[in-house]
Protein backbone atom coordinates (compact mmCIF):
# COMPACT_ATOMS: atom_id res chain seq x y z
CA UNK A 1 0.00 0.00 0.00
CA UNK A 2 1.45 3.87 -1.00
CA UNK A 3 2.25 5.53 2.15
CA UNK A 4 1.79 8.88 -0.16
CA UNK A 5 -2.12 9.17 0.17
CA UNK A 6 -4.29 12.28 1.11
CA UNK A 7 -3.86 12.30 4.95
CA UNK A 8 0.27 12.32 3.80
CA UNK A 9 -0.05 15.13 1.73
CA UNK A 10 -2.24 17.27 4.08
CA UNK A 11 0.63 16.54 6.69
CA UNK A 12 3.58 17.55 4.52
CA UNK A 13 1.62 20.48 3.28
CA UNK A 14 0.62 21.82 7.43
CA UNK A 15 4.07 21.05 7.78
CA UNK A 16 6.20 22.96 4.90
CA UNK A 17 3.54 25.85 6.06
CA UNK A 18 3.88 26.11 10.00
CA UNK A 19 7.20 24.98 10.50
CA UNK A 20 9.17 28.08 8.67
CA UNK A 21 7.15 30.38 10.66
CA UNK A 22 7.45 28.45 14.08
CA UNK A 23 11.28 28.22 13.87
CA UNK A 24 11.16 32.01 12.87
CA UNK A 25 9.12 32.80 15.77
CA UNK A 26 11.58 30.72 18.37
CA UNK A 27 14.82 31.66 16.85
CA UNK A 28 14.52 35.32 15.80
CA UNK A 29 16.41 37.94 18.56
CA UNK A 30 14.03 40.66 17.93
CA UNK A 31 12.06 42.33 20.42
CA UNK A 32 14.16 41.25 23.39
CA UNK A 33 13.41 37.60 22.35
CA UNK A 34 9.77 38.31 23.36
CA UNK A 35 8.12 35.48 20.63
CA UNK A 36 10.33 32.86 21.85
CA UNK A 37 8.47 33.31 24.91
CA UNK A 38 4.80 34.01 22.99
CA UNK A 39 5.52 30.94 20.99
CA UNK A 40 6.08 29.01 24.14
CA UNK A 41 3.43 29.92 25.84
CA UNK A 42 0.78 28.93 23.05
CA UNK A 43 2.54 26.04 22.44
CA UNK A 44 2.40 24.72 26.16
CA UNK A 45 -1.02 26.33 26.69
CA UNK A 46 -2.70 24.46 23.84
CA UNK A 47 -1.10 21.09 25.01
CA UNK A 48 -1.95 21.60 28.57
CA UNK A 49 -5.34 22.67 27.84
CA UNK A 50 -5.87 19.02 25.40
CA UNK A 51 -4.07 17.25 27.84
CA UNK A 52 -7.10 18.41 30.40
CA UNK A 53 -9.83 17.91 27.87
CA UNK A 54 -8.21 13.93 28.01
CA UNK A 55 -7.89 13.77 31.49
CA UNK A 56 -11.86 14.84 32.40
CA UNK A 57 -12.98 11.40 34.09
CA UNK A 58 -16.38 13.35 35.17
CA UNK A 59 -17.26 12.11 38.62
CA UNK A 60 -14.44 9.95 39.16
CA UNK A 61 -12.27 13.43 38.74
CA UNK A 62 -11.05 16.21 36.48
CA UNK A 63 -8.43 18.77 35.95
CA UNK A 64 -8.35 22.15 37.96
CA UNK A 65 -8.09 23.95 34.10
CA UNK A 66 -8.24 27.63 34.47
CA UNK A 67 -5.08 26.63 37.68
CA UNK A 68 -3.14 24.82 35.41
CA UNK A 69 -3.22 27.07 32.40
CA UNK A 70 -2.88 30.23 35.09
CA UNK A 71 0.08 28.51 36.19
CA UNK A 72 1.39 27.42 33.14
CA UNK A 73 1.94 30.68 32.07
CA UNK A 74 3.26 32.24 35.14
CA UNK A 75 6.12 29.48 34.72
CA UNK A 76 6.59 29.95 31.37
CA UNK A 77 7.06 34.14 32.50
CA UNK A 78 9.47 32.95 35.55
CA UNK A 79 11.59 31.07 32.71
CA UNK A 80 11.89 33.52 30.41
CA UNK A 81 12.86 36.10 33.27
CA UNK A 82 15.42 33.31 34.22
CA UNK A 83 17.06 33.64 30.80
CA UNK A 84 17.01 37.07 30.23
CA UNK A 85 17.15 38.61 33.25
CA UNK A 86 20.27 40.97 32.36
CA UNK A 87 18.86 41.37 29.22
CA UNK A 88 15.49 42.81 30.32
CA UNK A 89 18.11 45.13 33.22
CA UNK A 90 16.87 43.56 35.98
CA UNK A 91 19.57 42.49 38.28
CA UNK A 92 22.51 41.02 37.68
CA UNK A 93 21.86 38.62 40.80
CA UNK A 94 18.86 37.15 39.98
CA UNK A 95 20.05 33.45 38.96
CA UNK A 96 21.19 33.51 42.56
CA UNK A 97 17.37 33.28 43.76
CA UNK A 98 16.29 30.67 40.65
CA UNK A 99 15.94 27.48 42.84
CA UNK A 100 14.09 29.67 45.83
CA UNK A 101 11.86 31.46 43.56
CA UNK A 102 10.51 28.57 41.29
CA UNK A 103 10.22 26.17 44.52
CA UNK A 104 7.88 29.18 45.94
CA UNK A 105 6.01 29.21 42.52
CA UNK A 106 5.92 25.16 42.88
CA UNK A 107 4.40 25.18 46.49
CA UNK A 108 2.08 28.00 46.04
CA UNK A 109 0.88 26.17 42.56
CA UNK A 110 0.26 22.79 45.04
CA UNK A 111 -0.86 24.70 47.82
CA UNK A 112 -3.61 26.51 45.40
CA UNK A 113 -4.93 23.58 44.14
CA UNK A 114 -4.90 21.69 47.61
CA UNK A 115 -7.26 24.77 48.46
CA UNK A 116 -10.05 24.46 45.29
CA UNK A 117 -10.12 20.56 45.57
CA UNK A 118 -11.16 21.21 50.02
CA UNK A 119 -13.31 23.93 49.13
CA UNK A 120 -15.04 23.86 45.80
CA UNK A 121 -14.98 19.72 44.91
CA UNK A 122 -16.55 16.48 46.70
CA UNK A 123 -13.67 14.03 47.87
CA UNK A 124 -15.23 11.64 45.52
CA UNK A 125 -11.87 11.86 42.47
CA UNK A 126 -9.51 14.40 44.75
CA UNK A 127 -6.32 12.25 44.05
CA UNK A 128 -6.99 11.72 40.33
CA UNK A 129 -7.86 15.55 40.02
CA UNK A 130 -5.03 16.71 42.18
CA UNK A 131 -2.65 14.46 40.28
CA UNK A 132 -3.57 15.33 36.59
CA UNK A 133 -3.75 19.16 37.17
CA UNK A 134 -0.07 19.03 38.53
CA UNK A 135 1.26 16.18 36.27
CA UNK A 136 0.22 18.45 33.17
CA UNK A 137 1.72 21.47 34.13
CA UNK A 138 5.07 19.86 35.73
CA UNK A 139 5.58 17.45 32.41
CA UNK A 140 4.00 19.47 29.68
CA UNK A 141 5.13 23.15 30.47
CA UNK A 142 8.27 22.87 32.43
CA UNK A 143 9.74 20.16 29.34
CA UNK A 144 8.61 22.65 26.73
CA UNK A 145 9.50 26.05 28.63
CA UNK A 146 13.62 24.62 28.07
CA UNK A 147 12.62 25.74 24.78
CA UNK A 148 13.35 29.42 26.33
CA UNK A 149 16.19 28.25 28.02
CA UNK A 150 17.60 26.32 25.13
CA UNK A 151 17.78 29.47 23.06
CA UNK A 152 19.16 31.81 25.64
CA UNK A 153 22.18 29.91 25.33
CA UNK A 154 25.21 30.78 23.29
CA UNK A 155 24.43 30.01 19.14
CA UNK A 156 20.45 28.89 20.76
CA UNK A 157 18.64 29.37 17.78
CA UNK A 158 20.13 27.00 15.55
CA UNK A 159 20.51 24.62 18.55
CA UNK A 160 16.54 25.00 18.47
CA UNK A 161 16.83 24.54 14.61
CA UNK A 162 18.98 21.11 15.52
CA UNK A 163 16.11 20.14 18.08
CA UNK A 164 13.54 20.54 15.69
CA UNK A 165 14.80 18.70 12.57
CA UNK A 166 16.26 15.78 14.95
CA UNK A 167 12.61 15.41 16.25
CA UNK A 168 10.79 15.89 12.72
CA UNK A 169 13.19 13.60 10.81
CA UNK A 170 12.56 10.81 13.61
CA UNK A 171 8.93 11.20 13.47
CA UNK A 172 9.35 11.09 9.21
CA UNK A 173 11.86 8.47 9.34
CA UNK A 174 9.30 6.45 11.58
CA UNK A 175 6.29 7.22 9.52
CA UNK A 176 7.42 6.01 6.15
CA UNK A 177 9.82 3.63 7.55
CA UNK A 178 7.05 2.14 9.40
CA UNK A 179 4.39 2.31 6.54
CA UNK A 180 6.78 1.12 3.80
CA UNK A 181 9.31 -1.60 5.57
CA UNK A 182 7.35 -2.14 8.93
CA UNK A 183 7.10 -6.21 9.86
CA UNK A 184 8.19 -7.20 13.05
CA UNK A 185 5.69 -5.17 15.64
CA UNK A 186 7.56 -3.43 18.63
CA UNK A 187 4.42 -4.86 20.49
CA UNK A 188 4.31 -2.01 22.56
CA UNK A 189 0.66 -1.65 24.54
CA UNK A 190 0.50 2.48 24.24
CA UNK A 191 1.42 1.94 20.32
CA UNK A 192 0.85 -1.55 19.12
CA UNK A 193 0.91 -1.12 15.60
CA UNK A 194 4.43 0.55 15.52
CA UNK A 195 7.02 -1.56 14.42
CA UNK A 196 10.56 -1.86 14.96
CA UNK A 197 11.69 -1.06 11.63
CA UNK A 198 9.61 2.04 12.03
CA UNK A 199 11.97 3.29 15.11
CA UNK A 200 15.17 2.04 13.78
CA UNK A 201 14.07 3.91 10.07
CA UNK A 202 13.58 7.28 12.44
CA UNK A 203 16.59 6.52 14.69
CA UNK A 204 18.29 6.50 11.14
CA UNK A 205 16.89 9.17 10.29
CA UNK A 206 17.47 11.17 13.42
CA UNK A 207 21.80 10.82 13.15
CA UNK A 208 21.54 12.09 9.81
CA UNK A 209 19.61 15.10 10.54
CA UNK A 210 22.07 15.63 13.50
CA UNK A 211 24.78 15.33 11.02
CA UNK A 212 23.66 17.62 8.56
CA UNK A 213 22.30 20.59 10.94
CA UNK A 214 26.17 20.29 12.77
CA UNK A 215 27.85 20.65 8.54
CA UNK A 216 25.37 23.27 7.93
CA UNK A 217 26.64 25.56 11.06
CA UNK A 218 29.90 24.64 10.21
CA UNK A 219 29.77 25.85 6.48
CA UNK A 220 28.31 29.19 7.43
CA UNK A 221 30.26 30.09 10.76
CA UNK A 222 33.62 28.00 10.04
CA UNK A 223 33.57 26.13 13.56
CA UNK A 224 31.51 23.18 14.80
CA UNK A 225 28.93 23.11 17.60
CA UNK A 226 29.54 18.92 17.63
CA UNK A 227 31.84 16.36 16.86
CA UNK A 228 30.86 13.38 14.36
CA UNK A 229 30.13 10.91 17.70
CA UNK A 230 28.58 13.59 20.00
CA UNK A 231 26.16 13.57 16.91
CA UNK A 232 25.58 10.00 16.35
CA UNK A 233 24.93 10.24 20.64
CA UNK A 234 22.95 12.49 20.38
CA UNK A 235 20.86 11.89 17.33
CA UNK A 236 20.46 8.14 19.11
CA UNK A 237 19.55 9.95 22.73
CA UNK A 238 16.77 12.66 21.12
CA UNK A 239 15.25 9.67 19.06
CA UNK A 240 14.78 7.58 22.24
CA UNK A 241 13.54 10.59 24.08
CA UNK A 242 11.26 12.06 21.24
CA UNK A 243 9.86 7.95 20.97
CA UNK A 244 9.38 7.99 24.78
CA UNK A 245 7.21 11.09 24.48
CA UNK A 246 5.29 9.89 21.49
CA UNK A 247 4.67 6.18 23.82
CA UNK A 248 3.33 8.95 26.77
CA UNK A 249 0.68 10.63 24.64
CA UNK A 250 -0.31 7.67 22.95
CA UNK A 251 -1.03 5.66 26.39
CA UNK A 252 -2.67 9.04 27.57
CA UNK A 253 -5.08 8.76 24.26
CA UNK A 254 -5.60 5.26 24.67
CA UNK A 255 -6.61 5.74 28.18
CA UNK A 256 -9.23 8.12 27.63
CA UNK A 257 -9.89 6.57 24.21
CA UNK A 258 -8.85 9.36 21.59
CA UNK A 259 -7.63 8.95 18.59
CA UNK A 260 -5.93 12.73 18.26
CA UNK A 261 -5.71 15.45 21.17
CA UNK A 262 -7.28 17.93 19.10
CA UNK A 263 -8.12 19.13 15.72
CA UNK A 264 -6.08 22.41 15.63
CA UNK A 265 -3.54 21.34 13.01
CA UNK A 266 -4.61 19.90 9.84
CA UNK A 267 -3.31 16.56 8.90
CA UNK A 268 -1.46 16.04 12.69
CA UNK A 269 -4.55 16.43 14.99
CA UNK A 270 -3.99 18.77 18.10
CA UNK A 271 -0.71 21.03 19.39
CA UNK A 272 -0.01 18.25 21.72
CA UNK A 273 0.22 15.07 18.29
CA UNK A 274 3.02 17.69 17.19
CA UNK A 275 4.70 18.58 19.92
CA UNK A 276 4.57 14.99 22.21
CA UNK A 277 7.74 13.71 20.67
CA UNK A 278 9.72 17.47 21.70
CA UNK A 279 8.46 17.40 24.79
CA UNK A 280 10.65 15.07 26.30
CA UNK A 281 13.47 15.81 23.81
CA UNK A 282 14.46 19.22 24.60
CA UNK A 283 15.40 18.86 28.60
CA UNK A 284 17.64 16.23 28.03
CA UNK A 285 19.20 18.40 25.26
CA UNK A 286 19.11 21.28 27.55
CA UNK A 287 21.26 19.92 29.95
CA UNK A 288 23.38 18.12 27.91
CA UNK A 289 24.73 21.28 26.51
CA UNK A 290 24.78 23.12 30.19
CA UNK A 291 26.45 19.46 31.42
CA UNK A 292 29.09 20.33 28.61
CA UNK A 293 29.75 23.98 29.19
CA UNK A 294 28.07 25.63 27.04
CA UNK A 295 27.62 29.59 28.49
């Protein structure tokens, strides 16, 4: 059977349409690197928000929504003021007080929610909505706010760029590698019908794209941001991670017994079917390049 049928080319076409703008948007310098921060902030928002929408059990509990998404933000803001903090002249200090000031915005977020489930919900679901509101936030928006702290760093945006096309080309790589080649089922419960030629077609896929992003920055600034196995480790370590996140989402959907988290993006289903796979990608990049020195 052609992998190349209508639901392909509506995802190639959303794709060659959102994703110059969206690396724009998270890479650009302008404006104090204000839309790195905008662009996080919808991004997270959106997933948060279908995350909730999957996580509604009714009776047996649901989400604390407008907390989590109120939250969500605020972290997203402390992040950003993290980063940029001597950009934006505040002071100069400020990284000193990090760890005190987001553990005060942690225990405040639990404490809030502690206070709507005693005083505005029966008992009846308290763990199950206590549990989702704070899992969403703490997985979903802290993982993708290190897309704020990933370009702060020196030579960020194409770091981002690197990020991005490691975490597409796996996703590709597994699509058409699974569709095309795909035998021998993985016989994973969260994702039965992907198959192991399917992951090792994206892991594949993933060095390459590592590869190329690291000759690209090389050609244009004359100096190179990895060597040839840091990007074979690294293309293997964001596949893994990006296939973990997929695997999370997936059991999530399965769980509540959706097929996509939204509709928002034609041809992919909701913000969090794009963005599942980066989600647990981009810390474990993060602080790989903080672990190596990178200023």
């Amino acid at each position: 059977m052609s992998v190349f049928n209508r639901e392909t080319f509506t995802r190639i076409l959303s794709a060659i349409i959102t994703l110059p703008i969206l690396v724009y948007v998270l890479t650009t310098d302008d404006f104090l690197s204000l839309p790195v921060l905008v662009a996080t902030v919808i991004i997270s928002l959106f997933c948060l928000y279908e995350f909730y929408m999957m996580a509604d059990r009714g009776e047996d509990g649901y989400p604390f929504i407008k907390a989590g998404l109120i939250f969500g933000f605020i972290l997203n803001v402390l992040m950003y003021i993290f980063a940029y903090g001597k950009l934006l002249g505040l002071s100069g200090t400020i990284a000193l007080y990090d760890a005190r000031i987001i553990t005060a915005y942690f225990m405040v977020f639990i404490a809030t929610v502690l206070l709507l489930q005693l005083f505005t919900r029966p008992l009846k679901g308290a763990a199950y909505s206590l549990g989702v509101t704070l899992f969403g936030v703490f997985y979903i928006v802290l993982s993708l706010s290190h897309l704020i702290l990933l370009k702060s760093l020196k030579d960020g945006p194409f770091y981002i760029i690197i990020a991005v096309a490691v975490v597409m080309l796996n996703d590709t790589g597994a699509y058409f590698g699974g569709s095309a080649f795909g035998k021998h089922k993985a016989g994973i419960a969260a994702s039965p019908n992907k198959s192991w030629e399917g992951y090792f077609t994206g892991l594949l896929f993933s060095i390459i794209a590592f590869i190329l992003t690291n000759q690209i920055f090389i050609s244009f600034f004359g100096r190179e941001l990895f060597s040839m196995i840091e990007c074979v480790f690294l293309g293997i370590l964001l596949s893994i991670m990006a296939n973990i996140g997929d695997l999370i989402e997936s059991a999530i959907k399965r769980d509540g017994g959706f097929k996509d988290s939204g509709r928002i993006i034609p041809g992919h289903g909701g913000m969090w079917d794009v963005f599942d796979a980066t989600i647990f990608a981009l810390p474990f990049f993060y602080y790989y390049l903080v672990f190596k020195g990178i200023p």
